[in-house]
Amino acid sequence: AQTVTQSQPEMSVQEAETVTLSCTYDTSESNYYLFWYKQPPSRQMILVIRQEAYKQQNATENRFSVNFQKAAKSFSLKISDSQLGDTAMYFCAFWGGSNYKLTFGKGTLLTVNP
Amino acid sequence: NAGVTQTPKFRVLKTGQSMTLLCAQDMNHEYMYWYRQDPGMGLRLIHYSVGEGTTAKGEVPDGYNVSRLKKQNFLLGLESAAPSQTSVYFCASSYPRGGRAYNEQFFGPGTRLTVL
């Protein structure tokens, strides 16, 4: 069974600064996908970024980028130029194999301070 | 195109009461999921469906039943609600690309359920 671990329950960052959220996972699958989801106070789950394990290049989406270390089973999210609207719970998630489901970490609550 | 919708958005039940949560999607997605979210626990899969008329158990299925009679709807039932089922419930759907289950999961807005 896959597991996803987010070791930082809470983090804070000043507006305009850069912050990195950590995620590690455990799997025996060779092909899989990793995701970061954002959940603002509105409660809506929003996909931030996706990484396919067979791609060596790290995914980027505007101010969001990942550091994917496949051998270390690490998948961190970097948010550059943090904005107040980035304040949210962030979930790391794993999909792999034929079990049709996402496995989520417990989340990191990020607060961006003015 | 409404995406994934959930009914109701809020509900308060007394212990032992029953209720059904409705999830509807208009994206012609094959796969649908029910999750529950509890503080410090992330999202945990309750049940899922890979197509009309099929359902399967997820990580925490006890106390819940589901039905997928129509492709666009996925119902989650609580036959006898318990305080431990107080949670926020999310529905999601996705379309399997290339025969694999993965594709982006689209989430509904959630239902906050309180069982007294």
Coordinates of C-alpha atoms in Angstrom, one line a residue:
Chain A
A1 CA 0.0 0.0 0.0
Q2 CA 1.1 3.5 -0.7
T3 CA 1.7 6.1 2.0
V4 CA 2.1 9.8 1.7
T5 CA 3.8 11.8 4.5
Q6 CA 3.7 15.5 5.0
S7 CA 5.9 16.3 8.0
Q8 CA 5.0 20.0 8.4
P9 CA 1.5 20.4 9.9
E10 CA 1.8 24.2 9.7
M11 CA 4.0 26.7 8.0
S12 CA 4.0 30.5 7.6
V13 CA 5.7 32.8 5.1
Q14 CA 5.9 36.5 4.5
E15 CA 4.2 37.9 1.5
A16 CA 6.5 37.9 -1.6
E17 CA 8.9 35.4 -0.1
T18 CA 9.5 31.8 -1.1
V19 CA 8.3 28.7 0.8
T20 CA 8.8 25.0 0.3
L21 CA 6.4 22.4 1.5
S22 CA 7.7 18.8 2.0
C23 CA 6.2 15.5 0.9
T24 CA 7.6 12.0 1.0
Y25 CA 5.9 8.8 -0.2
D26 CA 6.4 5.1 -0.2
T27 CA 5.5 2.9 -3.1
S28 CA 6.6 -0.2 -5.0
E29 CA 5.0 1.1 -8.2
S30 CA 7.3 2.1 -11.1
N31 CA 4.9 4.4 -12.8
Y32 CA 2.8 6.8 -10.9
Y33 CA 1.6 10.4 -10.6
L34 CA 2.1 12.9 -7.8
F35 CA -0.1 15.9 -7.1
W36 CA -0.3 19.0 -4.9
Y37 CA -3.8 20.1 -4.1
K38 CA -4.7 23.4 -2.5
Q39 CA -7.7 23.9 -0.2
P40 CA -8.4 27.5 0.7
P41 CA -10.9 28.5 3.4
S42 CA -13.7 28.1 0.8
R43 CA -13.1 24.4 1.2
Q44 CA -12.8 23.8 -2.6
M45 CA -10.1 21.4 -3.6
I46 CA -8.0 22.9 -6.4
L47 CA -5.3 21.0 -8.3
V48 CA -2.1 23.1 -8.2
I49 CA 0.5 20.9 -10.0
R50 CA 1.0 17.4 -11.3
Q51 CA 4.1 15.3 -11.8
E52 CA 4.4 12.1 -13.8
A53 CA 7.0 9.8 -12.3
Y54 CA 8.5 8.8 -15.7
K55 CA 9.3 12.4 -16.5
Q56 CA 12.6 13.6 -15.1
Q57 CA 11.8 17.3 -15.6
N58 CA 10.3 19.0 -12.6
A59 CA 6.8 20.4 -13.2
T60 CA 6.1 24.1 -13.0
E61 CA 3.0 26.1 -13.0
N62 CA 3.6 29.9 -12.8
R63 CA 4.8 30.6 -9.3
F64 CA 4.5 26.9 -8.3
S65 CA 7.2 24.3 -8.9
V66 CA 8.1 21.0 -7.6
N67 CA 11.4 19.2 -6.7
F68 CA 10.8 15.6 -7.6
Q69 CA 13.5 13.2 -6.3
K70 CA 12.3 9.8 -7.4
A71 CA 15.1 7.8 -5.8
A72 CA 14.5 9.5 -2.5
K73 CA 10.7 9.4 -3.0
S74 CA 10.4 13.0 -2.3
F75 CA 8.1 15.6 -3.9
S76 CA 8.3 19.1 -2.5
L77 CA 6.3 22.1 -3.6
K78 CA 8.0 25.5 -3.9
I79 CA 5.8 28.6 -3.9
S80 CA 7.6 31.7 -5.2
D81 CA 6.6 35.3 -4.6
S82 CA 4.0 34.2 -2.0
Q83 CA 0.6 36.0 -2.1
L84 CA -2.0 36.4 0.5
G85 CA -4.3 34.2 -1.6
D86 CA -1.9 31.3 -1.3
T87 CA -3.1 30.9 2.3
A88 CA -4.6 27.4 2.4
M89 CA -4.2 23.8 3.3
Y90 CA -2.0 22.0 0.9
F91 CA -2.3 18.3 0.3
C92 CA 0.2 16.0 -1.4
A93 CA -1.4 13.1 -3.2
F94 CA -0.2 9.9 -4.9
W95 CA -1.8 7.9 -7.6
G96 CA -0.3 4.6 -8.9
G97 CA -1.1 1.2 -10.1
S98 CA -4.6 -0.1 -10.8
N99 CA -6.3 0.8 -7.6
Y100 CA -8.1 3.8 -9.1
K101 CA -7.6 6.0 -6.1
L102 CA -5.6 8.9 -4.8
T103 CA -3.8 8.6 -1.5
F104 CA -3.5 11.9 0.3
G105 CA -1.1 13.2 2.9
K106 CA -2.5 14.8 6.1
G107 CA -1.9 18.3 4.8
T108 CA 0.2 21.4 5.6
L109 CA -1.6 24.6 6.6
L110 CA 0.2 27.5 5.0
T111 CA -0.3 31.0 6.2
V112 CA 1.0 33.9 4.1
N113 CA 1.5 37.0 6.3
P114 CA 1.3 40.6 5.0
Chain B
N1 CA -21.1 23.2 -17.3
A2 CA -21.5 22.9 -13.5
G3 CA -18.7 20.4 -13.0
V4 CA -19.3 18.4 -9.8
T5 CA -22.1 19.4 -7.5
Q6 CA -23.1 18.1 -4.1
T7 CA -26.4 18.2 -2.3
P8 CA -26.8 19.3 0.5
K9 CA -24.0 21.7 1.5
F10 CA -24.8 21.4 5.2
R11 CA -26.7 19.0 7.3
V12 CA -27.2 18.2 11.0
L13 CA -28.5 14.8 12.0
K14 CA -29.3 13.1 15.2
T15 CA -27.7 9.8 16.1
G16 CA -29.5 7.0 14.4
Q17 CA -31.1 9.0 11.6
S18 CA -30.4 8.2 8.0
M19 CA -29.6 10.4 5.0
T20 CA -28.3 10.4 1.5
L21 CA -25.8 12.7 0.0
L22 CA -26.1 13.3 -3.7
C23 CA -23.2 13.9 -6.1
A24 CA -23.8 14.9 -9.7
Q25 CA -21.3 15.5 -12.5
D26 CA -22.0 16.8 -16.0
M27 CA -18.6 16.0 -17.5
N28 CA -19.4 12.4 -18.6
H29 CA -16.8 11.1 -16.2
E30 CA -16.5 7.3 -15.7
Y31 CA -15.0 7.3 -12.2
M32 CA -16.6 8.8 -9.1
Y33 CA -15.4 8.9 -5.5
W34 CA -16.6 9.7 -2.0
Y35 CA -14.1 11.0 0.5
R36 CA -14.3 12.2 4.0
Q37 CA -12.1 14.9 5.5
D38 CA -11.3 15.1 9.2
P39 CA -8.9 17.5 10.9
G40 CA -5.4 16.2 10.8
M41 CA -6.4 13.2 8.7
G42 CA -6.3 14.5 5.1
L43 CA -8.9 13.0 2.7
R44 CA -9.8 9.3 3.1
L45 CA -11.6 7.3 0.4
I46 CA -14.9 5.9 1.5
H47 CA -16.2 4.2 -1.7
Y48 CA -15.7 4.7 -5.4
S49 CA -17.2 3.6 -8.7
V50 CA -15.5 2.9 -12.0
G51 CA -18.7 2.9 -14.0
E52 CA -22.5 2.9 -13.9
G53 CA -23.8 0.1 -11.8
T54 CA -20.4 -0.7 -10.1
T55 CA -19.1 0.3 -6.7
A56 CA -16.1 -0.7 -4.6
K57 CA -14.9 -0.1 -1.0
G58 CA -12.3 2.4 -0.2
E59 CA -10.2 2.9 2.9
V60 CA -13.0 3.7 5.4
P61 CA -16.3 2.1 4.1
D62 CA -17.9 1.0 7.3
G63 CA -21.2 2.7 8.1
Y64 CA -21.7 3.9 4.5
N65 CA -23.4 2.5 1.4
V66 CA -23.3 3.8 -2.1
S67 CA -25.1 3.5 -5.4
R68 CA -24.3 4.5 -9.0
L69 CA -27.5 3.8 -10.9
K70 CA -26.8 6.6 -13.4
K71 CA -23.4 7.5 -14.8
Q72 CA -23.7 11.1 -13.7
N73 CA -24.8 10.4 -10.1
F74 CA -23.1 8.9 -7.1
L75 CA -25.1 8.6 -3.9
L76 CA -23.6 8.1 -0.4
G77 CA -26.0 6.8 2.2
L78 CA -25.7 6.7 6.0
E79 CA -28.3 4.2 7.3
S80 CA -27.8 5.0 11.0
A81 CA -25.7 8.0 11.6
A82 CA -23.2 8.1 14.4
P83 CA -21.2 11.0 15.9
S84 CA -18.0 9.5 14.4
Q85 CA -19.5 10.3 11.0
T86 CA -19.3 14.0 11.7
S87 CA -17.1 15.2 8.9
V88 CA -16.8 17.1 5.6
Y89 CA -17.7 14.8 2.7
F90 CA -16.2 15.4 -0.8
C91 CA -17.3 13.9 -4.0
A92 CA -14.9 13.7 -7.0
S93 CA -15.0 12.4 -10.5
S94 CA -12.4 11.6 -13.2
Y95 CA -12.1 10.2 -16.7
P96 CA -9.7 7.4 -17.4
R97 CA -7.4 8.3 -20.1
G98 CA -5.8 5.6 -22.1
G99 CA -7.5 2.9 -20.1
R100 CA -5.8 3.9 -16.9
A101 CA -7.7 5.4 -14.0
Y102 CA -5.6 8.4 -13.8
N103 CA -6.8 11.7 -14.8
E104 CA -7.3 14.9 -12.8
Q105 CA -9.9 14.4 -10.2
F106 CA -12.5 17.2 -10.1
F107 CA -13.9 17.8 -6.6
G108 CA -17.3 19.0 -5.5
P109 CA -17.6 21.8 -2.9
G110 CA -18.1 19.5 0.0
T111 CA -20.9 18.7 2.5
R112 CA -20.5 19.5 6.1
L113 CA -22.3 16.9 8.2
T114 CA -22.7 17.0 11.9
V115 CA -24.2 14.1 13.8
L116 CA -25.4 15.0 17.3

